[in-house]
Amino acid sequence: MKRTGKARGVRPYHHGDLRRSLIDAALALVAEKQDWTFSLREITRRAGVSHNAPYNHFADGDDLLIAVAAAGFERLRDHLRAAVSGITAPDKALLACGRAYIELALKNPALYRLMCGPALAKSTGSRPAGAREAAEEARAVLEEIIRRGAQSGAFAVSPDDPLEQAKVVFFAWSVVHGLSMALLDGFAETEITLDDMVKEIERGLLKGLTPRKSSR
Amino acid sequence: MKRTGKARGVRPYHHGDLRRSLIDAALALVAEKQDWTFSLREITRRAGVSHNAPYNHFADGDDLLIAVAAAGFERLRDHLRAAVSGITAPDKALLACGRAYIELALKNPALYRLMCGPALAKSTGSRPAGAREAAEEARAVLEEIIRRGAQSGAFAVSPDDPLEQAKVVFFAWSVVHGLSMALLDGFAETEITLDDMVKEIERGLLKGLTPRKSSR
DNA sequence: ACAACGATATGGACAGTGTCCATATATGCC
DNA sequence: GGCATATATGGACACTGTCCATATCGTTGT
C-alpha cells in the first residue's frame, strides 16, 4: 500500500493528520469553553500528543488560532451558500443571508469573536491560505446578491459601477456583523429576537429611515 | 489638613491612587502594543509596584482588563457628547455621531476591540459600576438623537413607540459598530475613507436601498 | 494622643505555560 | 536495502498568574 508519493504535503503523515487534529481539538475547546485563552498544552493533551508536536505545523500558538479562525470562515461560507441557494429574489436572498449569518454567529459566539479578532487583526500577509480565502468566498455570497439586485433594479445601486457596489457590499456586511456583535455583547437592553433583527435589516437597510412621503 | 474621613473609599490611598495608575498603565500598554496579551506583571513593572499589588484592587487579570474597557467607554461617551453638542438637526447629528464613533474606534483599534470583547462578553453582573454605566451613557447620546428625530418627523419612526425607537437605536448602533469593525478587520478590500462611510450611513441608514420610484 | 485594626503593599513560593534545543522515529525517494 | 527529511518526543528555562505570610501605612475609637 505504498503511495507513489508526490509530496503533496497535505496528507496523513507519520501520526495521522495532526494539523487537522489540533485544529479540531481547538475548535472543540472553543465551543466548550466559549473562550480561547486555553493553553497550547491543553490542546496537545486533548489530541493525545506531546506538548511540542504543534511546532511542526504551526509557528506558535497564535498561528494555530488563526488556522482555527480560518476553519470558522469555511463554515460560515458553507452556511451562507446553503442559506441562499435557490432564492432568486435579491431582497429575499439578502434577508436570508443576513439571517443565516447572525444565526451562525450566535450559535458559537466565541468562535465568531475569534474569527473577527486575532485572525483578521494581524497583518494580512501572515494569514494562511485558507483564512483569507474562505472569508472572501463568504463575502462573495453577499456580493453576488448585491450584484443581482443592482442589475434587476431591485436595489438602488448602479449596475455599472463596481465601486458603488463594493461600498454597498461593505455596508451590508457591516450591518449584519454589527447586529451580531451588538447582540453578542448584550447590547440589546430590550428583548430582541432574530426575526426582529431581520425586520430591522429590511427596514433599515432596504427602506431607510427617512419618510417616503414627507409631511413637510 | 486632616480630612474628617467618612471612608468614601474612592480616594488616594497609602501609595497614591494605585487603582487608577494600574488602569492608566494598562491603557498605555494597549495603545503602544495594540494588543492586550501583555502580562499583569508587565503592568506592575510599568507602574513601579510589586507584582502583587493589583490584587488589592482587582480580583484577577481579567478584572483589570474590564476596568480598562470601562475607561474606554468613558472616553467614547465624552467623545460622542462633544461631537453632537450644538447640532440640532437630527439627521446631521446622527451622521456626526457616527463619524465620531468610527473616528475614535479607528484611532485606537486595540482598545476598541478590548471594549467589545472581554468586557462585554462576560456576564453582565460582574462588571464594575463604571463599565455598564459609561456604555449606557454613550448609547444615550444616540438614543436622544433618534428620539428627537422621531418627534420632529425627520425619521420614519413613531414618536410614541419606545420599543420601536429602541430597535432603531439598536440598529443604528450596530451599523456604526459594524462599519468600525469591518474596517478594523481589513474587510474593505477597496480603499474606503471615513467620509465614504458617513455617506454610506446616510445612504444606507437614512435613505435605504430600495428605489424611491420603483420601475415595476 | 495613642493603640488597635483594617486596608494596602511586598516578597517568597509553586504549578503551569510558551518556546528553544537535542534527540528519537517514521516516511518517501533512490 | 540506505539515506535525507519530515515529524514527534522529552528536557530545560524564563516567565506568568495567583496563593500565602509578612510588613507598612491610614483611620477610627477612645
Coordinates of C-alpha atoms (C1' of nucleotides) in Angstrom, one line a residue:
Chain A
M1 CA 0.0 0.0 0.0
K2 CA 2.9 2.3 -0.6
R3 CA 1.8 5.6 -2.2
T4 CA 3.8 6.7 -5.1
G5 CA 4.0 10.0 -3.1
K6 CA 4.4 13.2 -5.0
A7 CA 4.8 15.0 -1.6
R8 CA 1.6 16.8 -1.7
G9 CA 2.3 18.0 1.8
V10 CA -1.3 17.9 2.9
R11 CA -2.0 14.3 3.7
P12 CA -1.8 12.0 6.7
Y13 CA 1.7 11.9 8.0
H14 CA 3.6 9.9 10.5
H15 CA 1.0 10.3 13.2
G16 CA -2.1 10.9 11.0
D17 CA -3.2 14.4 10.1
L18 CA -2.1 16.0 13.2
R19 CA -2.5 19.5 11.9
R20 CA -6.2 18.9 11.4
S21 CA -6.5 17.1 14.7
L22 CA -5.0 20.0 16.5
I23 CA -7.4 22.5 14.8
D24 CA -10.4 20.2 15.6
A25 CA -9.3 19.9 19.2
A26 CA -9.0 23.7 19.5
L27 CA -12.4 24.1 17.8
A28 CA -13.9 21.8 20.4
L29 CA -12.3 23.7 23.2
V30 CA -13.5 27.0 21.9
A31 CA -17.0 25.6 21.6
E32 CA -16.9 24.1 25.1
K33 CA -15.3 26.9 27.0
Q34 CA -16.6 29.7 24.8
D35 CA -13.2 31.2 25.1
W36 CA -9.8 30.8 23.5
T37 CA -7.5 31.5 26.4
F38 CA -6.8 27.9 27.0
S39 CA -3.2 26.8 26.7
L40 CA -1.5 25.2 23.8
R41 CA -0.6 22.4 26.0
E42 CA -4.2 21.7 26.8
I43 CA -4.8 21.2 23.1
T44 CA -2.0 18.8 22.8
R45 CA -3.3 16.9 25.8
R46 CA -6.7 16.6 24.2
A47 CA -5.1 15.5 20.9
G48 CA -3.0 13.0 22.8
V49 CA 0.4 14.2 21.6
S50 CA 3.4 15.7 23.1
H51 CA 3.4 19.3 24.1
N52 CA 5.8 20.1 21.4
A53 CA 4.1 18.5 18.5
P54 CA 2.3 21.6 17.3
Y55 CA 5.5 23.3 16.4
N56 CA 5.9 21.1 13.4
H57 CA 2.7 22.5 11.9
F58 CA 2.3 26.0 13.4
A59 CA 4.8 28.7 14.1
D60 CA 3.3 29.4 17.5
G61 CA 0.1 29.5 19.4
D62 CA -1.4 32.4 17.6
D63 CA -0.7 30.7 14.3
L64 CA -2.9 27.8 15.4
L65 CA -5.6 30.2 16.5
I66 CA -5.5 31.8 13.1
A67 CA -6.0 28.4 11.5
V68 CA -8.9 27.8 13.8
A69 CA -10.4 31.1 12.7
A70 CA -9.9 30.0 9.1
A71 CA -11.9 26.9 9.8
G72 CA -14.6 29.1 11.2
F73 CA -14.8 31.1 7.9
E74 CA -15.1 27.9 5.9
R75 CA -18.1 27.0 8.0
L76 CA -19.6 30.5 7.5
R77 CA -19.1 30.3 3.8
D78 CA -20.8 26.9 3.5
H79 CA -23.6 28.1 5.8
L80 CA -24.3 31.2 3.7
R81 CA -24.1 29.3 0.5
A82 CA -26.7 26.8 1.7
A83 CA -28.9 29.6 3.0
V84 CA -29.3 31.5 -0.2
S85 CA -29.2 28.6 -2.7
G86 CA -32.4 28.6 -4.6
I87 CA -33.6 32.0 -3.6
T88 CA -33.8 34.2 -6.7
A89 CA -35.3 37.4 -5.5
P90 CA -32.4 39.6 -4.4
D91 CA -34.2 41.2 -1.4
K92 CA -35.3 37.8 -0.1
A93 CA -31.8 36.5 -0.6
L94 CA -30.3 39.4 1.2
L95 CA -32.6 38.8 4.2
A96 CA -31.9 35.1 4.2
C97 CA -28.2 35.7 4.0
G98 CA -28.3 38.1 6.9
R99 CA -30.4 35.7 9.0
A100 CA -28.1 32.8 8.3
Y101 CA -25.0 34.9 9.2
I102 CA -26.4 36.1 12.5
E103 CA -27.7 32.6 13.3
L104 CA -24.3 31.1 13.0
A105 CA -22.6 33.8 14.9
L106 CA -25.0 33.4 17.8
K107 CA -24.6 29.6 17.8
N108 CA -20.9 29.8 18.6
P109 CA -20.1 33.4 19.8
A110 CA -16.6 32.6 20.9
L111 CA -15.6 31.2 17.6
Y112 CA -17.2 34.2 15.8
R113 CA -15.3 36.5 18.1
L114 CA -12.1 34.6 17.4
M115 CA -12.7 35.0 13.7
C116 CA -13.2 38.7 14.0
G117 CA -10.4 39.3 16.4
P118 CA -6.9 37.8 16.3
A119 CA -7.2 36.3 12.9
L120 CA -8.1 39.4 11.0
A121 CA -6.4 41.8 13.2
K122 CA -2.9 40.7 12.3
S123 CA -1.3 41.9 9.1
T124 CA -2.9 40.3 6.2
G125 CA 0.3 38.8 5.0
S126 CA 0.9 36.1 7.6
R127 CA -2.5 34.6 7.3
P128 CA -2.6 31.0 6.0
A129 CA -4.1 30.5 2.6
G130 CA -7.4 29.1 3.9
A131 CA -8.3 32.1 6.1
R132 CA -8.4 35.0 3.7
E133 CA -9.7 32.7 1.0
A134 CA -12.7 31.4 2.9
A135 CA -13.5 34.8 4.2
E136 CA -13.6 36.2 0.7
E137 CA -15.7 33.3 -0.5
A138 CA -18.1 34.0 2.3
R139 CA -18.3 37.7 1.2
A140 CA -18.7 36.6 -2.4
V141 CA -22.1 35.2 -1.5
L142 CA -23.2 38.7 -0.5
E143 CA -21.5 40.3 -3.4
E144 CA -23.5 38.1 -5.8
I145 CA -26.7 39.1 -4.2
I146 CA -26.0 42.8 -4.4
R147 CA -24.9 42.5 -8.0
R148 CA -28.0 40.7 -9.0
G149 CA -30.1 43.3 -7.2
A150 CA -28.4 46.1 -8.9
Q151 CA -28.9 44.5 -12.3
S152 CA -32.5 43.7 -11.8
G153 CA -33.2 47.1 -10.4
A154 CA -34.4 45.8 -7.1
F155 CA -31.7 47.8 -5.3
A156 CA -31.0 51.5 -5.8
V157 CA -27.5 50.7 -7.0
S158 CA -25.9 51.3 -10.3
P159 CA -25.3 48.0 -12.1
D160 CA -22.4 49.5 -14.0
D161 CA -20.4 50.9 -11.0
P162 CA -18.4 48.2 -9.3
L163 CA -17.0 50.7 -6.7
E164 CA -20.5 51.7 -5.7
Q165 CA -21.5 48.0 -5.4
A166 CA -18.4 47.3 -3.3
K167 CA -19.4 50.1 -0.9
V168 CA -22.9 48.7 -0.6
V169 CA -21.5 45.2 0.0
F170 CA -19.2 46.7 2.6
F171 CA -22.1 48.4 4.3
A172 CA -24.5 45.5 4.2
W173 CA -21.8 43.2 5.6
S174 CA -21.2 45.7 8.3
V175 CA -24.8 45.8 9.2
V176 CA -25.1 42.1 9.9
H177 CA -21.8 42.0 11.5
G178 CA -22.7 44.8 13.8
L179 CA -26.1 43.3 14.6
S180 CA -24.4 40.0 15.5
M181 CA -21.8 41.7 17.7
A182 CA -24.2 44.0 19.4
L183 CA -26.3 41.1 20.3
L184 CA -23.3 39.1 21.4
D185 CA -22.2 41.9 23.6
G186 CA -25.5 42.0 25.3
F187 CA -26.0 45.5 23.9
A188 CA -29.7 45.0 23.3
E189 CA -31.3 46.0 26.6
T190 CA -34.7 45.2 25.2
E191 CA -35.6 41.7 24.2
I192 CA -34.7 41.4 20.6
T193 CA -35.2 38.2 18.5
L194 CA -33.6 37.0 15.3
D195 CA -36.8 37.9 13.5
D196 CA -36.8 41.4 14.9
M197 CA -33.3 41.8 13.5
V198 CA -34.3 40.6 10.1
K199 CA -37.1 43.1 10.1
E200 CA -34.8 45.8 11.1
I201 CA -32.5 44.9 8.3
E202 CA -35.4 45.1 6.0
R203 CA -36.5 48.4 7.4
G204 CA -33.1 50.0 7.9
L205 CA -31.1 48.6 5.0
L206 CA -33.8 48.4 2.3
K207 CA -36.3 51.0 3.2
G208 CA -34.3 53.5 5.2
L209 CA -35.4 55.8 7.9
T210 CA -36.3 58.9 6.0
P211 CA -40.1 59.2 5.5
R212 CA -41.2 58.3 1.9
K213 CA -43.9 60.9 1.7
S214 CA -42.5 63.5 3.9
S215 CA -45.0 65.6 5.8
R216 CA -43.1 68.8 5.2
Chain B
M1 CA -5.5 69.4 56.7
K2 CA -6.8 66.2 58.1
R3 CA -9.9 65.0 56.4
T4 CA -12.7 64.1 58.7
G5 CA -12.7 60.9 56.7
K6 CA -16.1 59.3 56.1
A7 CA -14.4 56.4 54.3
R8 CA -15.5 57.4 50.8
G9 CA -13.4 54.5 49.5
V10 CA -12.5 56.2 46.3
R11 CA -9.6 58.4 47.1
P12 CA -5.8 58.3 47.1
Y13 CA -4.6 55.6 49.4
H14 CA -1.4 54.5 51.0
H15 CA 0.5 54.6 47.8
G16 CA -1.5 57.1 45.8
D17 CA -4.3 56.0 43.6
L18 CA -2.8 52.8 42.6
R19 CA -6.0 51.5 41.0
R20 CA -6.1 54.4 38.6
S21 CA -2.3 54.1 38.0
L22 CA -2.7 50.5 37.0
I23 CA -5.5 51.2 34.6
D24 CA -3.6 54.0 33.1
A25 CA -0.5 51.8 32.7
A26 CA -2.6 49.2 31.0
L27 CA -4.2 51.8 28.8
A28 CA -0.8 52.9 27.7
L29 CA 0.3 49.4 27.0
V30 CA -2.8 48.7 25.0
A31 CA -2.2 51.8 22.9
E32 CA 1.5 51.0 22.4
K33 CA 1.3 47.4 21.6
Q34 CA -2.2 47.4 20.1
D35 CA -2.8 44.3 22.0
W36 CA -3.8 43.2 25.5
T37 CA -1.9 40.0 25.8
F38 CA 0.8 41.6 27.9
S39 CA 1.3 40.2 31.4
L40 CA -0.1 41.5 34.6
R41 CA 3.4 41.7 35.8
E42 CA 4.4 44.0 33.0
I43 CA 1.7 46.4 34.1
T44 CA 3.1 46.4 37.6
R45 CA 6.6 47.0 36.4
R46 CA 5.4 50.0 34.4
A47 CA 3.5 51.3 37.4
G48 CA 6.6 50.7 39.6
V49 CA 4.9 48.5 42.1
S50 CA 5.2 44.9 43.3
H51 CA 3.8 42.1 41.1
N52 CA 1.2 41.5 43.7
A53 CA -0.1 45.0 44.2
P54 CA -3.0 44.7 41.8
Y55 CA -4.7 42.0 43.8
N56 CA -5.7 44.6 46.3
H57 CA -7.8 46.4 43.7
F58 CA -8.7 43.7 41.2
A59 CA -9.9 40.2 41.6
D60 CA -7.6 39.0 38.8
G61 CA -6.1 40.0 35.5
D62 CA -9.4 39.9 33.6
D63 CA -10.9 42.2 36.2
L64 CA -8.3 44.8 35.4
L65 CA -8.9 44.5 31.7
I66 CA -12.6 45.0 32.3
A67 CA -11.8 48.2 34.2
V68 CA -9.6 49.3 31.2
A69 CA -12.6 48.7 28.9
A70 CA -14.8 50.8 31.2
A71 CA -12.3 53.6 30.9
G72 CA -12.6 53.3 27.2
F73 CA -16.3 53.6 27.3
E74 CA -16.0 56.8 29.3
R75 CA -13.8 58.2 26.6
L76 CA -16.3 57.2 24.0
R77 CA -19.1 58.8 25.9
D78 CA -17.3 62.0 26.2
H79 CA -16.2 62.0 22.6
L80 CA -19.8 61.4 21.3
R81 CA -21.2 64.1 23.6
A82 CA -18.7 66.6 22.3
A83 CA -19.3 65.6 18.7
V84 CA -23.1 66.2 18.7
S85 CA -23.3 69.1 21.1
G86 CA -24.8 72.1 19.3
I87 CA -26.1 70.1 16.3
T88 CA -29.9 70.4 16.3
A89 CA -30.9 68.7 13.1
P90 CA -31.4 65.0 13.9
D91 CA -30.0 63.7 10.6
K92 CA -26.9 65.9 10.9
A93 CA -26.4 64.8 14.5
L94 CA -26.8 61.2 13.5
L95 CA -24.1 61.5 10.9
A96 CA -21.8 63.4 13.3
C97 CA -22.3 60.8 16.0
G98 CA -21.5 58.0 13.6
R99 CA -18.4 59.8 12.3
A100 CA -17.1 60.5 15.8
Y101 CA -17.7 56.9 16.9
I102 CA -15.8 55.4 13.9
E103 CA -13.1 58.0 14.3
L104 CA -12.4 57.0 17.9
A105 CA -12.5 53.3 17.2
L106 CA -10.0 53.7 14.4
K107 CA -7.7 55.8 16.5
N108 CA -7.1 53.0 19.0
P109 CA -8.3 49.8 17.5
A110 CA -7.0 47.5 20.2
L111 CA -8.8 49.5 22.9
Y112 CA -12.0 49.4 20.9
R113 CA -11.6 45.6 20.4
L114 CA -11.0 45.2 24.1
M115 CA -14.1 47.2 24.9
C116 CA -16.2 45.0 22.6
G117 CA -14.6 41.7 23.6
P118 CA -13.9 40.6 27.1
A119 CA -15.6 43.4 28.9
L120 CA -19.0 43.0 27.4
A121 CA -18.7 39.3 26.8
K122 CA -18.7 38.3 30.4
S123 CA -22.0 38.1 32.3
T124 CA -23.4 41.5 32.9
G125 CA -23.4 41.1 36.6
S126 CA -19.7 41.1 37.3
R127 CA -19.0 44.3 35.6
P128 CA -17.8 47.2 37.7
A129 CA -20.1 50.1 38.1
G130 CA -18.3 52.3 35.6
A131 CA -18.4 50.0 32.6
R132 CA -22.0 49.4 32.0
E133 CA -22.8 52.9 33.1
A134 CA -20.4 54.6 30.7
A135 CA -21.5 52.3 27.9
E136 CA -25.2 53.2 28.5
E137 CA -24.4 56.9 28.7
A138 CA -22.6 56.6 25.4
R139 CA -25.7 55.0 23.9
A140 CA -27.9 57.6 25.4
V141 CA -26.3 60.1 23.1
L142 CA -27.6 58.1 20.2
E143 CA -31.0 57.5 21.8
E144 CA -31.5 61.2 22.2
I145 CA -30.9 61.8 18.6
I146 CA -33.3 59.1 17.5
R147 CA -35.9 60.4 19.9
R148 CA -35.6 63.9 18.6
G149 CA -35.8 62.7 15.0
A150 CA -38.9 60.7 15.7
Q151 CA -40.6 63.6 17.4
S152 CA -39.7 66.1 14.7
G153 CA -40.8 63.7 11.9
A154 CA -37.3 63.7 10.4
F155 CA -37.1 59.9 10.9
A156 CA -39.7 57.4 9.9
V157 CA -40.2 56.3 13.5
S158 CA -43.2 56.6 15.7
P159 CA -42.6 59.1 18.4
D160 CA -45.0 57.3 20.7
D161 CA -43.5 53.8 20.5
P162 CA -40.4 53.4 22.8
L163 CA -39.9 49.8 21.7
E164 CA -39.7 50.8 18.1
Q165 CA -37.3 53.6 18.9
A166 CA -35.2 51.1 20.9
K167 CA -35.0 48.8 17.9
V168 CA -33.9 51.7 15.7
V169 CA -31.3 52.7 18.2
F170 CA -30.0 49.2 18.3
F171 CA -29.9 49.0 14.6
A172 CA -28.1 52.4 14.2
W173 CA -25.6 51.5 16.8
S174 CA -25.0 48.2 15.1
V175 CA -24.4 49.9 11.8
V176 CA -21.6 52.2 13.1
H177 CA -20.2 49.4 15.2
G178 CA -20.2 47.1 12.2
L179 CA -18.6 49.7 10.0
S180 CA -15.8 50.2 12.5
M181 CA -15.2 46.6 13.0
A182 CA -15.3 45.7 9.3
L183 CA -12.7 48.5 8.7
L184 CA -10.6 47.4 11.6
D185 CA -10.6 43.8 10.3
G186 CA -9.3 45.0 7.0
F187 CA -12.5 43.8 5.4
A188 CA -12.7 46.7 3.0
E189 CA -10.8 45.4 0.0
T190 CA -11.3 48.7 -1.8
E191 CA -10.0 51.9 -0.3
I192 CA -12.7 53.3 1.9
T193 CA -12.4 56.6 3.7
L194 CA -14.2 57.9 6.7
D195 CA -16.2 60.2 4.5
D196 CA -17.2 57.3 2.3
M197 CA -18.6 55.6 5.4
V198 CA -20.5 58.6 6.5
K199 CA -22.0 58.8 3.1
E200 CA -22.9 55.1 3.2
I201 CA -24.6 55.7 6.6
E202 CA -26.6 58.4 5.0
R203 CA -27.5 56.3 2.1
G204 CA -28.0 53.0 3.8
L205 CA -29.4 54.1 7.1
L206 CA -31.4 57.1 6.1
K207 CA -32.4 56.6 2.5
G208 CA -32.3 52.8 2.1
L209 CA -31.6 50.7 -0.9
T210 CA -35.0 50.3 -2.4
P211 CA -35.7 52.7 -5.2
R212 CA -38.0 55.5 -4.3
K213 CA -39.9 55.4 -7.6
S214 CA -39.7 51.8 -8.5
S215 CA -39.8 50.9 -12.2
R216 CA -42.1 48.0 -11.6
Chain C
dA1 C1' -2.6 61.4 71.7
dC2 C1' -2.3 56.6 71.2
dA3 C1' -3.3 52.0 70.4
dA4 C1' -5.6 48.7 67.8
dC5 C1' -7.4 47.5 63.5
dG6 C1' -8.2 47.1 58.7
dA7 C1' -6.6 48.3 54.2
dT8 C1' -2.7 48.4 51.3
dA9 C1' 1.9 46.9 49.5
dT10 C1' 5.8 43.5 49.4
dG11 C1' 8.5 39.2 48.8
dG12 C1' 8.5 34.1 48.5
dA13 C1' 6.7 30.1 46.5
dC14 C1' 4.6 26.9 43.3
dA15 C1' 2.3 24.9 39.4
dG16 C1' 1.5 25.8 34.7
dT17 C1' 2.8 27.9 30.3
dG18 C1' 5.4 29.0 25.7
dT19 C1' 9.1 28.0 23.3
dC20 C1' 14.0 26.6 22.3
dC21 C1' 17.2 22.6 21.9
dA22 C1' 18.8 18.0 21.3
dT23 C1' 17.2 13.5 20.3
dA24 C1' 14.4 9.7 18.6
dT25 C1' 11.5 7.7 15.0
dA26 C1' 8.9 7.1 10.9
dT27 C1' 8.3 8.4 5.7
dG28 C1' 9.5 8.9 1.0
dC29 C1' 12.9 8.6 -2.6
dC30 C1' 16.9 6.4 -4.7
Chain D
dG1 C1' 18.3 -2.0 1.2
dG2 C1' 20.1 3.1 2.9
dC3 C1' 19.8 8.0 3.3
dA4 C1' 17.8 12.7 3.8
dT5 C1' 14.0 14.8 5.7
dA6 C1' 9.7 15.5 7.9
dT7 C1' 7.6 14.5 12.2
dA8 C1' 7.2 13.5 17.2
dT9 C1' 9.3 13.4 22.0
dG10 C1' 11.4 14.8 26.3
dG11 C1' 14.3 18.1 28.9
dA12 C1' 15.1 22.7 30.1
dC13 C1' 14.4 27.6 31.1
dA14 C1' 12.5 32.0 31.8
dC15 C1' 8.2 33.9 32.7
dT16 C1' 3.4 34.1 34.3
dG17 C1' -0.9 34.1 37.5
dT18 C1' -2.1 33.5 41.9
dC19 C1' -1.8 31.9 46.8
dC20 C1' 0.4 32.8 51.4
dA21 C1' 2.7 35.1 55.1
dT22 C1' 4.6 39.4 56.3
dA23 C1' 5.4 44.4 56.6
dT24 C1' 3.7 49.1 56.4
dC25 C1' 0.6 52.8 56.3
dG26 C1' -4.2 55.4 57.4
dT27 C1' -8.2 55.6 60.0
dT28 C1' -11.0 55.3 63.7
dG29 C1' -12.5 54.9 68.6
dT30 C1' -11.5 56.4 72.9

